[in-house]
Amino acid sequence: MPFSTEVFLLILREINPLKTFFYSFVFLLLGLLLGVVWANRYIQTVGNNDAITLHNGVWTYFASMDLAKNDLQRAFIGRIGLFALKDSEAIYYIANQDEEGHPLSAENKYVIQGNTIDAAYWSITLYGEDHFLLPSEEKRFSFNQANIQYNDSLKQHYIIQLGGKSKDYKNHLPVEGKQRISLLLRIYKPSNDVYDNRDLIQLPKIKRIDL
Amino acid sequence: MIKKLLLYTILVLFGFLMGYKGFIHYYPQILFFGAKHKIGGEVNALKHAKLPDENSRYVVKPNPDFLYSSSFYDLTHGPLLIEADVAIESYWSVALYLPNTINFFVQNSDTANSEHFKLYLSHDKQDDACVPLGMKQLKTKAVKGLILFRFLVTDTTTTNYQKIKRAQQSIRLTSIKCQ
């Protein structure tokens, strides 16, 4: 009989197979559950992972939306933007904080100052903590290049007021409550210049103004 | 005792690795089927949505500027012909997704080159014999997936909006019985 088989049979005689099998199953299951819990929490941190996300001012974006190559990115995108398009079609920038680095909050008042973007369509949309649209009496959830009111006759520059009870600017995204909020800048069919310079193009600045 | 401790430690670590990798890999599929359950409707049938608002809670981050139409398709019983009359001025697109949420096909108002969109969607293992001559064909490895149309609406007060809604309603899915 081979030596390894003898050793195996010796160990088997020493331990109680059924009991060992049961406890082995329990510990395997425990490990499995811990792995799932850890993965679920880790997915949430991808947005702050500099190895996967890039930054342009306060805006975060992915270097590539080829989700076949990165399971972790695909899991994160699934959670915060299920059924996003690949980057040949659209660029997505997300902002969760203001220029000072503080998380955006529904309790505060901000101005978003930006310039129009060379693309077929762009929009800035406000979302709640749960990634859905927030209640709005005016049904105003976003602004796009067609319905925004520009400051200049060349239609280049705009200001959007985010939050705040009084409407001080022509473009106003109302928001109430106390939750964290985020902004999604969508750019569809961008020009080559925009697409090739996602890290450098001038994106809107977000400044808190109620301090 | 030490042998048992070692065995159980190895099992916990192995289980952890399996759980961690497995969850990250399959999580998008869970979300896919979760969305399918929320949106509802029959397989290979269309669901047209109105412009999203705070009550639109089927899929995260809906774009309030888009009219969406979707269909969770199943090619088990044959290919699918996807058609739409899209003689509209504004941006529109059709995207197809695998059950793991990867977007494997997109066509938009610029790349479609036609006012009448037509696409023959079939599974890799299905015969090409029934593909109509000259029709754009797309083969997919997965039997199931999602078709998602997007129609851009920047102003709901113009006649253009009515045209866009008609384009949305014109989408047709036809199951092809290929013998």
Tab-separated table of N, CA, C and O in Angstrom, chain A residues 11 14-16 19-20 23-25 27-28 30-32 34-36 38-40 42-43 67-68 71-72 74-75 78-86 89 92 121 123 125 127 130-136 139 141-147 182 184 186 188-189, chain B residues 3-4 7-8 11-12 14-21 23-25 27-28 31-32 35 38 52-66 68 72 91-93 95 97 100-110 146 148 150 152-154:
chain	number	residue	atom	x	y	z
A	11	ILE	N	-4.720	9.131	9.629
A	11	ILE	CA	-5.395	10.384	10.027
A	11	ILE	C	-6.901	10.132	10.151
A	11	ILE	O	-7.559	10.586	11.092
A	14	GLU	N	-7.724	8.496	13.295
A	14	GLU	CA	-7.548	9.384	14.458
A	14	GLU	C	-8.705	10.336	14.625
A	14	GLU	O	-9.102	10.693	15.720
A	15	ILE	N	-9.210	10.831	13.457
A	15	ILE	CA	-10.307	11.809	13.554
A	15	ILE	C	-11.637	11.124	13.268
A	15	ILE	O	-11.677	10.104	12.593
A	16	ASN	N	-12.679	11.688	13.761
A	16	ASN	CA	-14.009	11.134	13.523
A	16	ASN	C	-14.496	11.710	12.185
A	16	ASN	O	-14.777	12.909	12.107
A	19	LYS	N	-17.962	13.786	12.087
A	19	LYS	CA	-17.892	15.025	12.852
A	19	LYS	C	-16.982	16.026	12.140
A	19	LYS	O	-17.298	17.210	12.044
A	20	THR	N	-15.884	15.507	11.637
A	20	THR	CA	-14.924	16.387	10.940
A	20	THR	C	-15.560	16.957	9.674
A	20	THR	O	-15.397	18.138	9.366
A	23	TYR	N	-18.013	19.751	10.759
A	23	TYR	CA	-17.324	20.986	11.148
A	23	TYR	C	-16.604	21.622	9.959
A	23	TYR	O	-16.548	22.851	9.857
A	24	SER	N	-16.086	20.784	9.077
A	24	SER	CA	-15.430	21.318	7.863
A	24	SER	C	-16.423	22.107	7.037
A	24	SER	O	-16.117	23.202	6.552
A	25	PHE	N	-17.621	21.547	6.903
A	25	PHE	CA	-18.674	22.228	6.143
A	25	PHE	C	-19.027	23.562	6.810
A	25	PHE	O	-19.183	24.585	6.137
A	27	PHE	N	-17.182	25.460	8.798
A	27	PHE	CA	-16.113	26.448	8.666
A	27	PHE	C	-15.983	26.955	7.225
A	27	PHE	O	-15.680	28.120	6.984
A	28	LEU	N	-16.223	26.064	6.261
A	28	LEU	CA	-16.202	26.484	4.852
A	28	LEU	C	-17.309	27.507	4.603
A	28	LEU	O	-17.103	28.541	3.957
A	30	LEU	N	-18.725	29.388	6.845
A	30	LEU	CA	-18.378	30.619	7.575
A	30	LEU	C	-17.441	31.477	6.725
A	30	LEU	O	-17.638	32.687	6.587
A	31	GLY	N	-16.440	30.820	6.149
A	31	GLY	CA	-15.494	31.529	5.279
A	31	GLY	C	-16.195	32.137	4.086
A	31	GLY	O	-15.938	33.286	3.697
A	32	LEU	N	-17.119	31.382	3.508
A	32	LEU	CA	-17.883	31.830	2.340
A	32	LEU	C	-18.677	33.098	2.680
A	32	LEU	O	-18.652	34.087	1.940
A	34	LEU	N	-18.202	35.203	5.181
A	34	LEU	CA	-17.280	36.322	5.454
A	34	LEU	C	-16.782	36.930	4.140
A	34	LEU	O	-16.679	38.150	4.012
A	35	GLY	N	-16.492	36.063	3.189
A	35	GLY	CA	-16.021	36.524	1.876
A	35	GLY	C	-17.064	37.370	1.172
A	35	GLY	O	-16.759	38.408	0.586
A	36	VAL	N	-18.315	36.929	1.260
A	36	VAL	CA	-19.416	37.659	0.610
A	36	VAL	C	-19.611	39.019	1.273
A	36	VAL	O	-19.749	40.047	0.601
A	38	TRP	N	-17.454	40.745	3.015
A	38	TRP	CA	-16.277	41.584	2.723
A	38	TRP	C	-16.362	42.137	1.307
A	38	TRP	O	-16.107	43.317	1.074
A	39	ALA	N	-16.735	41.286	0.346
A	39	ALA	CA	-16.830	41.714	-1.055
A	39	ALA	C	-17.891	42.798	-1.209
A	39	ALA	O	-17.688	43.789	-1.912
A	40	ASN	N	-19.024	42.615	-0.534
A	40	ASN	CA	-20.112	43.574	-0.610
A	40	ASN	C	-19.658	44.951	-0.109
A	40	ASN	O	-19.971	45.983	-0.705
A	42	TYR	N	-16.479	45.935	0.059
A	42	TYR	CA	-15.341	46.402	-0.751
A	42	TYR	C	-15.804	47.032	-2.063
A	42	TYR	O	-15.205	47.997	-2.544
A	43	ILE	N	-16.890	46.507	-2.621
A	43	ILE	CA	-17.432	47.068	-3.868
A	43	ILE	C	-17.713	48.555	-3.685
A	43	ILE	O	-17.486	49.374	-4.573
A	67	LEU	N	-16.242	46.768	-19.353
A	67	LEU	CA	-16.490	46.068	-18.092
A	67	LEU	C	-16.151	44.587	-18.152
A	67	LEU	O	-16.159	43.906	-17.129
A	68	ALA	N	-15.872	44.071	-19.344
A	68	ALA	CA	-15.510	42.660	-19.452
A	68	ALA	C	-14.159	42.385	-18.789
A	68	ALA	O	-13.874	41.270	-18.378
A	71	ASP	N	-13.883	42.710	-13.123
A	71	ASP	CA	-15.059	42.267	-12.372
A	71	ASP	C	-15.451	43.279	-11.293
A	71	ASP	O	-16.629	43.530	-11.069
A	72	LEU	N	-14.459	43.834	-10.629
A	72	LEU	CA	-14.724	44.748	-9.510
A	72	LEU	C	-15.396	46.031	-10.019
A	72	LEU	O	-16.378	46.504	-9.452
A	74	ARG	N	-17.093	46.302	-12.754
A	74	ARG	CA	-18.414	45.923	-13.243
A	74	ARG	C	-19.411	45.811	-12.085
A	74	ARG	O	-20.570	46.222	-12.201
A	75	ALA	N	-18.949	45.273	-10.969
A	75	ALA	CA	-19.816	45.156	-9.792
A	75	ALA	C	-20.181	46.545	-9.267
A	75	ALA	O	-21.341	46.809	-8.929
A	78	GLY	N	-22.512	48.305	-11.657
A	78	GLY	CA	-23.834	47.686	-11.527
A	78	GLY	C	-24.603	48.272	-10.359
A	78	GLY	O	-25.794	48.526	-10.440
A	79	ARG	N	-23.882	48.543	-9.275
A	79	ARG	CA	-24.535	49.067	-8.071
A	79	ARG	C	-24.943	50.520	-8.258
A	79	ARG	O	-26.002	50.921	-7.811
A	80	ILE	N	-24.112	51.355	-8.849
A	80	ILE	CA	-24.403	52.796	-8.898
A	80	ILE	C	-24.895	53.287	-10.250
A	80	ILE	O	-25.367	54.422	-10.351
A	81	GLY	N	-24.789	52.439	-11.290
A	81	GLY	CA	-25.199	52.901	-12.624
A	81	GLY	C	-25.453	51.729	-13.554
A	81	GLY	O	-24.856	51.640	-14.620
A	82	LEU	N	-26.365	50.864	-13.131
A	82	LEU	CA	-26.665	49.654	-13.894
A	82	LEU	C	-27.065	50.009	-15.322
A	82	LEU	O	-27.814	50.943	-15.552
A	83	PHE	N	-26.558	49.221	-16.268
A	83	PHE	CA	-26.825	49.396	-17.702
A	83	PHE	C	-26.231	50.685	-18.259
A	83	PHE	O	-26.795	51.305	-19.170
A	84	ALA	N	-25.082	51.071	-17.713
A	84	ALA	CA	-24.338	52.189	-18.306
A	84	ALA	C	-23.836	51.763	-19.680
A	84	ALA	O	-23.671	50.576	-19.961
A	85	LEU	N	-23.576	52.752	-20.524
A	85	LEU	CA	-23.084	52.462	-21.871
A	85	LEU	C	-21.563	52.426	-21.886
A	85	LEU	O	-20.911	53.057	-21.049
A	86	LYS	N	-21.019	51.733	-22.857
A	86	LYS	CA	-19.561	51.696	-22.983
A	86	LYS	C	-19.038	53.049	-23.484
A	86	LYS	O	-19.818	53.855	-24.008
A	89	GLU	N	-19.768	55.381	-26.540
A	89	GLU	CA	-21.065	56.033	-26.652
A	89	GLU	C	-21.224	57.210	-25.682
A	89	GLU	O	-21.823	58.220	-26.024
A	92	TYR	N	-19.132	59.259	-18.454
A	92	TYR	CA	-19.848	59.567	-17.218
A	92	TYR	C	-18.863	60.107	-16.183
A	92	TYR	O	-17.854	59.485	-15.892
A	121	TYR	N	-24.793	65.887	-26.773
A	121	TYR	CA	-25.698	66.062	-25.646
A	121	TYR	C	-24.900	65.944	-24.359
A	121	TYR	O	-24.020	65.092	-24.243
A	123	SER	N	-25.584	66.524	-19.884
A	123	SER	CA	-26.532	66.901	-18.835
A	123	SER	C	-25.895	66.702	-17.474
A	123	SER	O	-24.967	65.917	-17.313
A	125	THR	N	-27.226	65.769	-13.693
A	125	THR	CA	-28.411	65.260	-13.009
A	125	THR	C	-28.106	65.044	-11.531
A	125	THR	O	-27.029	64.573	-11.166
A	127	TYR	N	-28.847	63.211	-7.920
A	127	TYR	CA	-29.365	61.956	-7.365
A	127	TYR	C	-29.222	61.933	-5.856
A	127	TYR	O	-28.344	62.571	-5.283
A	130	ASP	N	-29.607	57.015	-2.514
A	130	ASP	CA	-29.959	55.695	-3.034
A	130	ASP	C	-29.839	55.622	-4.561
A	130	ASP	O	-30.247	54.631	-5.158
A	131	HIS	N	-29.243	56.669	-5.159
A	131	HIS	CA	-28.984	56.709	-6.611
A	131	HIS	C	-30.254	56.863	-7.455
A	131	HIS	O	-30.235	56.563	-8.649
A	132	PHE	N	-31.346	57.323	-6.833
A	132	PHE	CA	-32.553	57.611	-7.603
A	132	PHE	C	-32.814	59.116	-7.579
A	132	PHE	O	-32.210	59.858	-6.800
A	133	LEU	N	-33.736	59.574	-8.458
A	133	LEU	CA	-34.080	60.985	-8.524
A	133	LEU	C	-34.802	61.392	-7.248
A	133	LEU	O	-35.551	60.608	-6.656
A	134	LEU	N	-34.570	62.644	-6.853
A	134	LEU	CA	-35.176	63.146	-5.630
A	134	LEU	C	-36.504	63.830	-5.936
A	134	LEU	O	-36.669	64.401	-7.015
A	135	PRO	N	-37.449	63.808	-4.981
A	135	PRO	CA	-38.746	64.473	-5.219
A	135	PRO	C	-38.540	65.940	-5.547
A	135	PRO	O	-37.713	66.617	-4.931
A	136	SER	N	-39.294	66.423	-6.510
A	136	SER	CA	-39.180	67.822	-6.920
A	136	SER	C	-40.544	68.317	-7.371
A	136	SER	O	-41.111	67.783	-8.330
A	139	LYS	N	-40.552	69.281	-10.808
A	139	LYS	CA	-40.099	68.198	-11.691
A	139	LYS	C	-38.778	68.586	-12.372
A	139	LYS	O	-38.546	68.326	-13.536
A	141	PHE	N	-34.994	67.869	-12.304
A	141	PHE	CA	-34.020	66.917	-11.779
A	141	PHE	C	-32.637	67.131	-12.385
A	141	PHE	O	-31.645	66.594	-11.905
A	142	SER	N	-32.604	67.885	-13.487
A	142	SER	CA	-31.335	68.022	-14.210
A	142	SER	C	-31.383	69.236	-15.126
A	142	SER	O	-32.441	69.860	-15.296
A	143	PHE	N	-30.224	69.558	-15.679
A	143	PHE	CA	-30.134	70.534	-16.755
A	143	PHE	C	-29.302	69.929	-17.873
A	143	PHE	O	-28.350	69.182	-17.621
A	144	ASN	N	-29.678	70.270	-19.106
A	144	ASN	CA	-28.875	69.809	-20.238
A	144	ASN	C	-28.538	70.995	-21.136
A	144	ASN	O	-28.971	72.135	-20.864
A	145	GLN	N	-27.798	70.725	-22.196
A	145	GLN	CA	-27.281	71.830	-23.015
A	145	GLN	C	-28.395	72.604	-23.716
A	145	GLN	O	-28.197	73.740	-24.132
A	146	ALA	N	-29.564	71.986	-23.835
A	146	ALA	CA	-30.666	72.653	-24.537
A	146	ALA	C	-31.542	73.474	-23.603
A	146	ALA	O	-32.043	74.535	-24.001
A	147	ASN	N	-31.728	73.035	-22.356
A	147	ASN	CA	-32.663	73.753	-21.486
A	147	ASN	C	-31.989	74.613	-20.416
A	147	ASN	O	-32.669	75.304	-19.667
A	182	SER	N	-25.473	63.362	-4.971
A	182	SER	CA	-24.381	63.291	-5.951
A	182	SER	C	-24.867	63.855	-7.278
A	182	SER	O	-26.073	63.979	-7.516
A	184	LEU	N	-24.338	63.576	-11.541
A	184	LEU	CA	-23.817	62.791	-12.650
A	184	LEU	C	-23.785	63.668	-13.887
A	184	LEU	O	-24.818	64.196	-14.311
A	186	ARG	N	-23.317	63.550	-17.682
A	186	ARG	CA	-23.332	62.618	-18.814
A	186	ARG	C	-22.917	63.380	-20.070
A	186	ARG	O	-23.403	64.476	-20.304
A	188	TYR	N	-22.768	62.561	-24.119
A	188	TYR	CA	-23.033	61.607	-25.198
A	188	TYR	C	-22.435	62.113	-26.500
A	188	TYR	O	-22.554	63.293	-26.822
A	189	LYS	N	-21.831	61.220	-27.240
A	189	LYS	CA	-21.170	61.539	-28.517
A	189	LYS	C	-20.263	62.765	-28.369
A	189	LYS	O	-20.464	63.783	-29.032
B	3	LYS	N	-3.908	19.627	13.958
B	3	LYS	CA	-4.244	19.270	12.575
B	3	LYS	C	-5.643	19.776	12.243
B	3	LYS	O	-5.897	20.298	11.156
B	4	LYS	N	-6.569	19.611	13.190
B	4	LYS	CA	-7.944	20.047	12.959
B	4	LYS	C	-8.000	21.568	12.811
B	4	LYS	O	-8.671	22.104	11.930
B	7	LEU	N	-6.752	22.467	9.513
B	7	LEU	CA	-7.742	22.112	8.489
B	7	LEU	C	-8.850	23.160	8.439
B	7	LEU	O	-9.210	23.654	7.373
B	8	TYR	N	-9.379	23.524	9.621
B	8	TYR	CA	-10.497	24.468	9.663
B	8	TYR	C	-10.067	25.850	9.218
B	8	TYR	O	-10.820	26.577	8.556
B	11	LEU	N	-9.914	25.839	5.542
B	11	LEU	CA	-11.264	25.836	4.973
B	11	LEU	C	-11.907	27.217	5.051
B	11	LEU	O	-12.582	27.649	4.109
B	12	VAL	N	-11.704	27.914	6.168
B	12	VAL	CA	-12.260	29.271	6.296
B	12	VAL	C	-11.641	30.181	5.242
B	12	VAL	O	-12.348	30.939	4.561
B	14	PHE	N	-10.220	29.327	2.402
B	14	PHE	CA	-10.661	28.894	1.075
B	14	PHE	C	-12.091	29.368	0.804
B	14	PHE	O	-12.404	29.885	-0.265
B	15	GLY	N	-12.944	29.197	1.829
B	15	GLY	CA	-14.330	29.653	1.706
B	15	GLY	C	-14.395	31.148	1.501
B	15	GLY	O	-15.175	31.657	0.687
B	16	PHE	N	-13.545	31.890	2.230
B	16	PHE	CA	-13.509	33.349	2.118
B	16	PHE	C	-13.151	33.760	0.691
B	16	PHE	O	-13.818	34.617	0.086
B	17	LEU	N	-12.143	33.116	0.162
B	17	LEU	CA	-11.696	33.436	-1.204
B	17	LEU	C	-12.792	33.151	-2.227
B	17	LEU	O	-13.066	33.961	-3.114
B	18	MET	N	-13.431	32.019	-2.055
B	18	MET	CA	-14.523	31.641	-2.973
B	18	MET	C	-15.673	32.631	-2.863
B	18	MET	O	-16.224	33.073	-3.867
B	19	GLY	N	-16.037	32.955	-1.622
B	19	GLY	CA	-17.142	33.886	-1.391
B	19	GLY	C	-16.831	35.257	-1.956
B	19	GLY	O	-17.663	35.879	-2.627
B	20	TYR	N	-15.617	35.738	-1.698
B	20	TYR	CA	-15.207	37.071	-2.142
B	20	TYR	C	-15.184	37.160	-3.658
B	20	TYR	O	-15.839	38.013	-4.264
B	21	LYS	N	-14.462	36.251	-4.299
B	21	LYS	CA	-14.339	36.277	-5.771
B	21	LYS	C	-15.675	36.000	-6.442
B	21	LYS	O	-16.045	36.642	-7.436
B	23	PHE	N	-18.742	36.419	-5.284
B	23	PHE	CA	-19.721	37.497	-5.135
B	23	PHE	C	-19.421	38.624	-6.107
B	23	PHE	O	-20.317	39.142	-6.779
B	24	ILE	N	-18.160	39.032	-6.190
B	24	ILE	CA	-17.801	40.131	-7.096
B	24	ILE	C	-18.104	39.742	-8.545
B	24	ILE	O	-18.574	40.557	-9.334
B	25	HIS	N	-17.841	38.500	-8.889
B	25	HIS	CA	-18.055	38.067	-10.277
B	25	HIS	C	-19.532	37.978	-10.633
B	25	HIS	O	-19.951	38.390	-11.720
B	27	TYR	N	-22.227	39.231	-8.818
B	27	TYR	CA	-23.092	40.303	-8.323
B	27	TYR	C	-23.838	41.013	-9.445
B	27	TYR	O	-25.051	41.241	-9.342
B	28	PRO	N	-23.156	41.371	-10.565
B	28	PRO	CA	-23.910	42.024	-11.646
B	28	PRO	C	-25.068	41.184	-12.172
B	28	PRO	O	-26.108	41.730	-12.528
B	31	LEU	N	-27.950	41.640	-9.965
B	31	LEU	CA	-28.594	42.926	-10.243
B	31	LEU	C	-29.423	42.862	-11.511
B	31	LEU	O	-30.507	43.440	-11.601
B	32	PHE	N	-28.894	42.165	-12.519
B	32	PHE	CA	-29.598	42.018	-13.802
B	32	PHE	C	-30.957	41.361	-13.582
B	32	PHE	O	-31.992	41.876	-14.035
B	35	ALA	N	-33.359	43.543	-11.663
B	35	ALA	CA	-33.994	44.549	-12.520
B	35	ALA	C	-35.100	43.912	-13.350
B	35	ALA	O	-36.170	44.480	-13.550
B	38	LYS	N	-38.053	43.501	-11.214
B	38	LYS	CA	-38.725	44.780	-10.897
B	38	LYS	C	-39.486	45.313	-12.108
B	38	LYS	O	-40.618	45.770	-11.991
B	52	PRO	N	-38.535	59.593	-16.781
B	52	PRO	CA	-38.344	59.256	-15.358
B	52	PRO	C	-38.572	60.445	-14.427
B	52	PRO	O	-38.310	61.593	-14.780
B	53	ASP	N	-39.049	60.110	-13.233
B	53	ASP	CA	-39.141	61.109	-12.166
B	53	ASP	C	-38.818	60.405	-10.846
B	53	ASP	O	-38.268	59.301	-10.854
B	54	GLU	N	-39.167	61.032	-9.724
B	54	GLU	CA	-38.787	60.463	-8.425
B	54	GLU	C	-39.459	59.110	-8.167
B	54	GLU	O	-39.050	58.374	-7.277
B	55	ASN	N	-40.485	58.777	-8.911
B	55	ASN	CA	-41.176	57.490	-8.739
B	55	ASN	C	-40.584	56.362	-9.589
B	55	ASN	O	-41.003	55.214	-9.482
B	56	SER	N	-39.612	56.724	-10.435
B	56	SER	CA	-38.983	55.724	-11.315
B	56	SER	C	-37.876	55.033	-10.537
B	56	SER	O	-36.764	55.548	-10.426
B	57	ARG	N	-38.181	53.877	-10.003
B	57	ARG	CA	-37.232	53.220	-9.105
B	57	ARG	C	-36.915	51.792	-9.547
B	57	ARG	O	-36.670	50.907	-8.720
B	58	TYR	N	-36.928	51.565	-10.867
B	58	TYR	CA	-36.605	50.229	-11.361
B	58	TYR	C	-35.102	50.020	-11.473
B	58	TYR	O	-34.570	48.991	-11.080
B	59	VAL	N	-34.429	50.986	-12.034
B	59	VAL	CA	-32.985	50.902	-12.255
B	59	VAL	C	-32.359	52.195	-11.753
B	59	VAL	O	-32.902	53.271	-11.981
B	60	VAL	N	-31.218	52.086	-11.067
B	60	VAL	CA	-30.588	53.277	-10.474
B	60	VAL	C	-30.169	54.287	-11.545
B	60	VAL	O	-29.915	53.940	-12.692
B	61	LYS	N	-30.102	55.542	-11.107
B	61	LYS	CA	-29.659	56.667	-11.931
B	61	LYS	C	-30.375	56.746	-13.296
B	61	LYS	O	-29.725	56.846	-14.339
B	62	PRO	N	-31.694	56.764	-13.309
B	62	PRO	CA	-32.386	56.972	-14.581
B	62	PRO	C	-32.125	58.397	-15.061
B	62	PRO	O	-31.972	59.312	-14.255
B	63	ASN	N	-32.061	58.577	-16.362
B	63	ASN	CA	-31.849	59.901	-16.929
B	63	ASN	C	-33.203	60.539	-17.213
B	63	ASN	O	-33.953	60.033	-18.054
B	64	PRO	N	-33.537	61.652	-16.553
B	64	PRO	CA	-34.859	62.248	-16.756
B	64	PRO	C	-35.062	62.820	-18.160
B	64	PRO	O	-36.171	63.218	-18.510
B	65	ASP	N	-34.012	62.838	-18.974
B	65	ASP	CA	-34.114	63.322	-20.358
B	65	ASP	C	-34.357	62.196	-21.359
B	65	ASP	O	-34.430	62.455	-22.556
B	66	PHE	N	-34.453	60.983	-20.881
B	66	PHE	CA	-34.611	59.866	-21.818
B	66	PHE	C	-35.950	59.155	-21.666
B	66	PHE	O	-36.405	58.885	-20.553
B	68	TYR	N	-37.230	55.561	-22.134
B	68	TYR	CA	-36.616	54.235	-22.222
B	68	TYR	C	-37.653	53.204	-22.677
B	68	TYR	O	-38.816	53.267	-22.281
B	72	PHE	N	-36.369	42.174	-21.920
B	72	PHE	CA	-35.477	41.089	-21.529
B	72	PHE	C	-35.745	39.942	-22.508
B	72	PHE	O	-36.837	39.386	-22.521
B	91	TYR	N	-31.278	62.560	-30.686
B	91	TYR	CA	-30.454	61.382	-30.427
B	91	TYR	C	-31.311	60.211	-29.957
B	91	TYR	O	-32.233	60.373	-29.158
B	92	TRP	N	-31.026	59.034	-30.476
B	92	TRP	CA	-31.603	57.810	-29.932
B	92	TRP	C	-30.530	56.733	-30.016
B	92	TRP	O	-29.571	56.831	-30.800
B	93	SER	N	-30.674	55.698	-29.213
B	93	SER	CA	-29.721	54.599	-29.290
B	93	SER	C	-30.403	53.309	-28.864
B	93	SER	O	-31.417	53.325	-28.158
B	95	ALA	N	-29.130	49.611	-27.193
B	95	ALA	CA	-27.995	48.924	-26.596
B	95	ALA	C	-28.419	47.530	-26.166
B	95	ALA	O	-29.547	47.341	-25.708
B	97	TYR	N	-27.335	44.141	-23.769
B	97	TYR	CA	-26.539	43.771	-22.605
B	97	TYR	C	-26.624	42.269	-22.360
B	97	TYR	O	-27.689	41.652	-22.525
B	100	ASN	N	-24.570	39.445	-17.517
B	100	ASN	CA	-23.586	39.956	-16.549
B	100	ASN	C	-23.418	41.466	-16.690
B	100	ASN	O	-22.466	42.039	-16.180
B	101	THR	N	-24.362	42.101	-17.367
B	101	THR	CA	-24.497	43.560	-17.561
B	101	THR	C	-23.482	44.185	-18.498
B	101	THR	O	-23.427	45.407	-18.612
B	102	ILE	N	-22.701	43.389	-19.191
B	102	ILE	CA	-21.770	43.960	-20.163
B	102	ILE	C	-22.549	44.433	-21.396
B	102	ILE	O	-23.337	43.698	-21.967
B	103	ASN	N	-22.277	45.672	-21.794
B	103	ASN	CA	-22.891	46.258	-22.970
B	103	ASN	C	-22.098	45.815	-24.190
B	103	ASN	O	-20.995	46.293	-24.407
B	104	PHE	N	-22.656	44.880	-24.977
B	104	PHE	CA	-21.882	44.321	-26.082
B	104	PHE	C	-22.265	44.884	-27.444
B	104	PHE	O	-21.607	44.568	-28.450
B	105	PHE	N	-23.293	45.695	-27.517
B	105	PHE	CA	-23.689	46.272	-28.801
B	105	PHE	C	-24.378	47.606	-28.559
B	105	PHE	O	-25.213	47.729	-27.648
B	106	VAL	N	-24.013	48.619	-29.374
B	106	VAL	CA	-24.718	49.903	-29.343
B	106	VAL	C	-24.816	50.424	-30.760
B	106	VAL	O	-23.846	50.336	-31.519
B	107	GLN	N	-25.991	50.964	-31.065
B	107	GLN	CA	-26.110	51.709	-32.317
B	107	GLN	C	-26.905	52.965	-31.976
B	107	GLN	O	-27.828	52.914	-31.154
B	108	ASN	N	-26.543	54.075	-32.606
B	108	ASN	CA	-27.272	55.303	-32.294
B	108	ASN	C	-27.738	55.989	-33.571
B	108	ASN	O	-27.560	55.460	-34.683
B	109	SER	N	-28.325	57.151	-33.405
B	109	SER	CA	-28.929	57.868	-34.522
B	109	SER	C	-27.916	58.198	-35.611
B	109	SER	O	-28.271	58.297	-36.785
B	110	ASP	N	-26.655	58.325	-35.231
B	110	ASP	CA	-25.621	58.610	-36.241
B	110	ASP	C	-25.170	57.348	-36.950
B	110	ASP	O	-24.991	57.336	-38.160
B	146	LEU	N	-30.610	41.811	-22.435
B	146	LEU	CA	-31.509	42.961	-22.365
B	146	LEU	C	-31.329	43.841	-23.589
B	146	LEU	O	-30.206	44.101	-24.012
B	148	LEU	N	-32.180	47.666	-24.733
B	148	LEU	CA	-32.570	48.940	-24.116
B	148	LEU	C	-32.489	50.059	-25.142
B	148	LEU	O	-31.424	50.366	-25.654
B	150	ARG	N	-33.008	54.098	-25.950
B	150	ARG	CA	-33.018	55.406	-25.293
B	150	ARG	C	-33.396	56.461	-26.329
B	150	ARG	O	-32.816	56.490	-27.412
B	152	LEU	N	-33.752	60.617	-26.621
B	152	LEU	CA	-33.488	61.884	-25.935
B	152	LEU	C	-34.643	62.851	-26.125
B	152	LEU	O	-35.074	63.125	-27.242
B	153	VAL	N	-35.124	63.412	-25.006
B	153	VAL	CA	-36.193	64.408	-25.037
B	153	VAL	C	-35.698	65.640	-24.299
B	153	VAL	O	-35.528	65.599	-23.078
B	154	THR	N	-35.426	66.729	-24.996
B	154	THR	CA	-34.948	67.932	-24.311
B	154	THR	C	-36.076	68.922	-24.073
B	154	THR	O	-35.933	69.866	-23.310
